[in-house]
Short mmCIF file of C-alpha atoms and ligand atoms in Angstrom, two decimals:
data_model
loop_
_atom_site.label_atom_id
_atom_site.label_comp_id
_atom_site.label_asym_id
_atom_site.label_seq_id
_atom_site.Cartn_x
_atom_site.Cartn_y
_atom_site.Cartn_z
CA MET A 1 75.04 81.76 45.50
CA ILE A 2 73.71 82.99 48.99
CA TYR A 3 70.39 81.70 49.42
CA PHE A 4 69.59 83.75 52.54
CA LEU A 5 66.40 82.36 54.29
CA LEU A 6 63.65 84.91 56.24
CA PRO A 7 60.54 82.99 58.02
CA ALA A 8 58.92 86.49 58.52
CA TYR A 9 55.79 86.81 60.53
CA ASN A 10 54.97 90.60 61.28
CA GLU A 11 58.44 91.59 60.29
CA ASN A 12 57.38 94.65 58.11
CA ASP A 13 59.64 97.18 61.02
CA ASN A 14 62.48 95.12 60.79
CA LEU A 15 62.92 94.05 56.94
CA SER A 16 63.97 97.89 55.67
CA GLU A 17 67.29 97.34 57.90
CA ILE A 18 68.54 93.61 57.30
CA PHE A 19 67.63 94.22 53.08
CA LYS A 20 70.12 97.40 53.40
CA SER A 21 72.92 95.69 55.70
CA ILE A 22 72.57 92.70 52.57
CA LYS A 23 72.87 95.25 49.94
CA SER A 24 75.77 96.53 51.13
CA ASN A 25 77.51 93.65 52.37
CA PHE A 26 76.99 91.51 49.34
CA ASP A 27 77.42 92.32 45.86
CA PRO A 28 74.30 92.15 43.12
CA GLY A 29 74.55 88.39 41.26
CA THR A 30 75.74 86.78 44.79
CA PHE A 31 72.96 86.21 46.69
CA LYS A 32 68.95 85.90 46.33
CA ILE A 33 65.98 85.95 49.76
CA ILE A 34 63.75 83.28 50.00
CA LEU A 35 61.17 84.96 52.70
CA VAL A 36 58.05 82.93 53.91
CA ASN A 37 55.54 85.39 55.05
CA ASP A 38 53.85 83.60 57.64
CA GLY A 39 50.38 85.36 57.20
CA SER A 40 51.56 88.82 58.44
CA THR A 41 48.85 91.69 58.63
CA ASP A 42 51.29 94.40 57.93
CA GLY A 43 52.32 94.24 55.23
CA THR A 44 55.73 92.29 55.60
CA GLY A 45 54.89 90.52 51.97
CA GLN A 46 54.46 93.90 49.61
CA THR A 47 57.82 95.22 51.81
CA ALA A 48 59.78 92.23 50.92
CA ALA A 49 58.32 92.29 47.14
CA ASN A 50 59.06 95.52 46.78
CA SER A 51 62.55 95.63 47.81
CA GLY A 52 64.01 96.04 44.44
CA LEU A 53 66.69 92.58 45.46
CA PRO A 54 65.85 89.19 44.42
CA VAL A 55 63.48 88.10 46.53
CA THR A 56 61.40 85.21 45.99
CA VAL A 57 58.52 85.80 48.65
CA ILE A 58 56.33 82.61 49.07
CA SER A 59 52.97 83.31 51.75
CA HIS A 60 51.06 82.02 54.25
CA ALA A 61 47.20 82.77 53.30
CA LYS A 62 47.49 81.91 57.54
CA ASN A 63 49.61 82.62 60.13
CA LYS A 64 51.20 78.79 61.06
CA GLY A 65 54.52 79.44 62.85
CA LEU A 66 57.67 79.59 62.75
CA GLY A 67 58.37 75.92 62.06
CA ALA A 68 55.46 75.95 59.34
CA ALA A 69 57.33 78.51 57.62
CA LEU A 70 61.01 76.59 57.92
CA GLN A 71 59.49 73.74 56.50
CA THR A 72 57.75 75.94 53.32
CA GLY A 73 61.17 77.73 53.12
CA PHE A 74 63.07 74.27 53.14
CA SER A 75 61.55 72.57 50.61
CA HIS A 76 61.37 75.64 48.23
CA ALA A 77 65.48 75.63 49.27
CA PHE A 78 66.01 71.03 48.36
CA GLU A 79 64.28 72.86 45.02
CA VAL A 80 66.56 75.38 43.99
CA LEU A 81 69.85 75.02 46.00
CA LYS A 82 72.42 73.78 44.16
CA GLU A 83 75.29 71.55 45.61
CA ASN A 84 77.86 74.97 45.52
CA ASP A 85 75.47 76.97 46.70
CA ILE A 86 75.28 78.10 50.55
CA LEU A 87 71.95 79.31 51.99
CA VAL A 88 71.80 81.06 55.47
CA ALA A 89 68.62 80.66 57.54
CA LEU A 90 68.19 83.55 59.99
CA ASP A 91 65.43 85.51 62.28
CA ALA A 92 64.21 88.77 59.65
CA ASP A 93 63.66 90.47 63.65
CA ASN A 94 66.99 92.48 62.36
CA THR A 95 69.04 90.29 65.78
CA HIS A 96 71.49 89.04 63.78
CA PRO A 97 74.16 90.76 61.94
CA ILE A 98 74.94 90.38 58.37
CA GLU A 99 77.97 90.95 58.11
CA ILE A 100 79.68 87.87 59.73
CA THR A 101 77.22 85.68 57.12
CA LYS A 102 80.92 86.74 54.89
CA SER A 103 82.84 84.43 57.91
CA MET A 104 79.95 81.75 57.77
CA VAL A 105 80.75 81.95 54.03
CA GLU A 106 84.54 81.29 54.52
CA LYS A 107 84.12 78.65 56.90
CA ILE A 108 81.60 76.38 54.23
CA ASN A 109 84.52 77.28 51.38
CA GLY A 110 87.19 77.63 52.74
CA ASN A 111 87.29 75.38 55.53
CA ASN A 112 84.65 72.53 54.57
CA ALA A 113 82.24 72.97 57.11
CA ASP A 114 78.57 71.81 56.50
CA ILE A 115 76.94 73.62 59.11
CA VAL A 116 78.00 76.77 60.28
CA ILE A 117 76.12 78.12 63.10
CA ALA A 118 75.89 82.42 64.73
CA SER A 119 77.15 81.07 68.03
CA ARG A 120 76.22 83.09 71.12
CA TYR A 121 78.19 80.69 73.50
CA CYS A 122 81.89 80.13 70.85
CA GLY A 123 84.65 83.05 72.45
CA GLY A 124 83.87 86.55 71.23
CA GLY A 125 79.95 85.33 71.08
CA GLU A 126 77.47 87.82 73.05
CA GLU A 127 73.37 88.61 73.84
CA LYS A 128 72.60 92.20 73.96
CA GLY A 129 68.82 93.53 75.51
CA LEU A 130 68.07 90.10 76.13
CA LYS A 131 66.07 90.23 79.49
CA TYR A 132 68.09 88.35 81.60
CA TYR A 133 65.24 85.30 81.89
CA ARG A 134 65.71 84.90 78.62
CA LYS A 135 69.20 84.77 79.20
CA ILE A 136 68.69 82.03 81.95
CA TYR A 137 65.99 80.03 79.68
CA SER A 138 68.81 80.02 76.66
CA LEU A 139 71.64 79.04 78.60
CA PHE A 140 69.37 75.70 80.36
CA ALA A 141 68.03 74.72 76.92
CA GLY A 142 72.10 74.47 75.87
CA LEU A 143 72.96 72.88 78.67
CA MET A 144 70.73 70.17 77.71
CA PHE A 145 71.15 69.81 74.29
CA THR A 146 74.55 69.13 75.08
CA PHE A 147 73.27 66.87 77.56
CA PHE A 148 71.65 64.35 75.13
CA PHE A 149 73.62 65.77 72.22
CA LYS A 150 76.64 66.59 72.44
CA TYR A 151 78.96 67.27 69.80
CA LYS A 152 82.02 68.61 68.12
CA GLY A 153 82.49 72.21 67.66
CA LEU A 154 78.18 72.81 68.34
CA ARG A 155 77.87 74.57 71.20
CA ASP A 156 74.82 76.36 70.36
CA TYR A 157 71.53 74.34 69.47
CA THR A 158 68.64 77.08 69.51
CA CYS A 159 70.05 80.26 67.28
CA GLY A 160 68.68 80.21 64.24
CA TYR A 161 71.44 81.35 62.00
CA ARG A 162 72.68 78.99 60.35
CA ALA A 163 74.60 78.30 56.90
CA TYR A 164 74.18 75.38 55.28
CA LYS A 165 75.94 73.83 52.70
CA GLY A 166 74.21 72.63 49.20
CA GLU A 167 76.03 69.82 48.99
CA PHE A 168 74.35 69.21 52.38
CA LEU A 169 71.26 70.51 52.33
CA MET A 170 70.62 67.24 49.26
CA LYS A 171 72.25 64.79 52.25
CA LEU A 172 69.47 66.21 54.24
CA ARG A 173 67.06 66.11 51.75
CA GLN A 174 67.85 62.19 50.63
CA LYS A 175 67.20 60.99 54.64
CA PHE A 176 64.59 63.44 55.42
CA GLY A 177 62.63 64.57 52.41
CA ALA A 178 59.47 66.45 54.08
CA GLY A 179 59.98 64.79 57.60
CA LEU A 180 63.39 67.08 58.49
CA ILE A 181 60.70 69.58 60.03
CA THR A 182 57.77 68.11 62.15
CA GLU A 183 57.60 70.96 65.05
CA THR A 184 55.44 73.32 63.71
CA GLY A 185 57.06 76.29 66.22
CA PHE A 186 60.35 77.87 67.68
CA PRO A 187 61.61 74.33 67.94
CA ALA A 188 61.33 73.62 64.73
CA GLY A 189 65.19 74.89 64.25
CA THR A 190 67.02 72.82 66.75
CA GLU A 191 64.87 70.09 65.32
CA ILE A 192 66.85 70.58 62.01
CA LEU A 193 69.91 70.58 63.80
CA LEU A 194 69.60 67.46 66.11
CA ARG A 195 68.42 65.13 62.47
CA SER A 196 71.53 66.55 61.17
CA LEU A 197 73.87 65.44 63.18
CA GLY A 198 72.52 62.14 62.28
CA LEU A 199 74.41 62.55 58.92
CA LYS A 200 77.53 63.88 61.07
CA PRO A 201 78.40 67.02 58.79
CA VAL A 202 81.62 69.16 59.85
CA ILE A 203 80.46 71.78 62.09
CA MET A 204 81.97 75.41 63.25
CA GLU A 205 80.37 78.22 65.01
CA VAL A 206 81.19 82.46 63.95
CA PRO A 207 80.96 84.13 67.02
CA LEU A 208 77.47 85.94 67.76
CA ILE A 209 76.91 89.53 68.86
CA LEU A 210 72.52 88.96 69.18
CA ARG A 211 71.87 92.38 68.83
CA TYR A 212 68.07 92.23 70.40
CA ASP A 213 68.58 95.63 71.40
CA LEU A 214 67.79 96.57 67.85
CA LYS A 215 65.40 94.81 67.79
CA LYS A 216 61.33 96.43 66.57
CA GLY A 217 58.61 94.35 67.78
CA LYS A 218 58.13 92.18 70.62
CA SER A 219 59.35 88.56 70.70
CA LYS A 220 56.54 86.25 69.40
CA MET A 221 58.54 83.13 71.37
CA LYS A 222 55.96 81.61 73.79
CA VAL A 223 58.70 81.06 76.80
CA PHE A 224 57.19 78.26 78.45
CA ARG A 225 55.28 76.58 75.72
CA THR A 226 58.92 76.26 73.91
CA ILE A 227 60.82 75.07 76.69
CA LEU A 228 58.12 71.93 77.06
CA ALA A 229 58.50 71.78 73.77
CA TYR A 230 61.84 71.45 73.63
CA LEU A 231 61.45 69.09 76.71
CA ARG A 232 58.86 66.69 74.09
CA LEU A 233 61.83 66.72 70.73
CA VAL A 234 64.15 65.76 73.01
CA TYR A 235 62.68 62.69 74.00
CA ARG A 236 60.93 62.36 70.15
CA ILE A 237 64.68 62.37 68.73
CA LYS A 238 66.43 59.80 71.30
CA LYS A 239 63.37 57.69 70.91
CA GLN A 240 63.66 57.39 66.90
N1 GDP B 1 56.47 82.34 59.62
C1 GDP B 1 56.94 82.44 61.06
N2 GDP B 1 57.64 83.29 61.85
C2 GDP B 1 57.61 83.75 63.17
C3 GDP B 1 56.22 83.54 63.71
N3 GDP B 1 56.63 83.55 64.89
C4 GDP B 1 58.16 84.12 65.15
N4 GDP B 1 59.00 84.61 63.59
C5 GDP B 1 59.74 84.19 62.74
O1 GDP B 1 60.54 83.70 63.75
C6 GDP B 1 61.67 84.75 63.87
C7 GDP B 1 61.73 84.72 65.75
O2 GDP B 1 60.85 85.19 65.99
P1 GDP B 1 60.79 86.08 66.97
O3 GDP B 1 60.34 86.83 67.02
O4 GDP B 1 62.70 87.27 66.87
O5 GDP B 1 61.77 85.18 68.43
P2 GDP B 1 63.33 85.77 69.69
O6 GDP B 1 64.62 86.59 68.88
O7 GDP B 1 63.65 84.43 69.81
O8 GDP B 1 62.48 85.93 70.59
C8 GDP B 1 61.48 85.88 63.41
O9 GDP B 1 61.80 85.70 62.11
C9 GDP B 1 59.65 85.93 63.24
O10 GDP B 1 59.67 86.82 62.15
C10 GDP B 1 55.43 82.07 63.21
O11 GDP B 1 54.30 82.31 63.72
N5 GDP B 1 55.68 82.45 61.63
MG1 MG B 2 64.93 86.76 66.93
#
C-alpha cells in the first residue's frame, strides 16, 4: 500500500488536480491518502473528504504550521503503516508531479532504497516558474546542508517530496518517537531527513521537475524566517 501524506493549508484550488493525478496514475486499492488539514478556511477539508478517494482527513482546529502538520501526519503514519508499505510525502500545492512517485516506489521495492527523494539537483531535475531569488536561496541552503551533512546519494535536502520505506519508518519511530519533528515551520521536512541520516539509510534520488508554474495561490513560505530557522536547525542537529 502506498500512503500519500499531504500537509495542506488552504489548498482547495490545487487539491482536485492532485487527486485527479493520483487517480489516473494508481489503481484503486493500491493507495491511501492522509491529508492533514491545518486550519484551512477555504474548504480544503471538505473537498478532501468528498473526493471519493480513500482519504483520511486529520484536521487541526487552528493553523499550526507545516512542521506541526507533518508531525500529525507522521504520527498517524507510524500507527497505520506496515513494513511493506510506503509513505510518500509531498506538497499539496500541485507543484510536485505525481507521475514520478512510480519511479520512487520502484527504487524502494526494486533497489532497496530506504528514502527516495524527488530532487531538483540530480541529472534531469529542474525548477520551472520559481522566482530567481527563491532558486538562489534554495541553492545556498543546499550548499550549507551539503557542507555540514554530506551523505551518499543525497543532493536535495529541502524538497518535501520524498518516499519512505515502511520498514525504515519503523526504525525512525523506534529511535525518535514523537521527537522526530520538533520544528513547527518549513524546516521540519529537512529535520526529518537530517535525523534519518543517523540511521544510515540507503538514499536515492529521482529527478524532479518542480512545476511552480502550475501552483495556484501564493507561497506560504516566509523566506527570511525559514533561512534563520534552517541555520538554527543545523546548530541544533550538530550539537545533539
Ligand atoms: N499544514 C500546513 N501546511 C502548510 C502551511 N503552510 C504551508 N503548508 C503546506 O506546505 C506545503 C508547502 O507550502 P508551499 O506554499 O507550497 O511552499 P513553497 O512550495 O515552498 O512555496 C504545501 O502543501 C502547503 O499547503 C501551514 O501553515 N500548515
Ligand atoms: Mg510547494
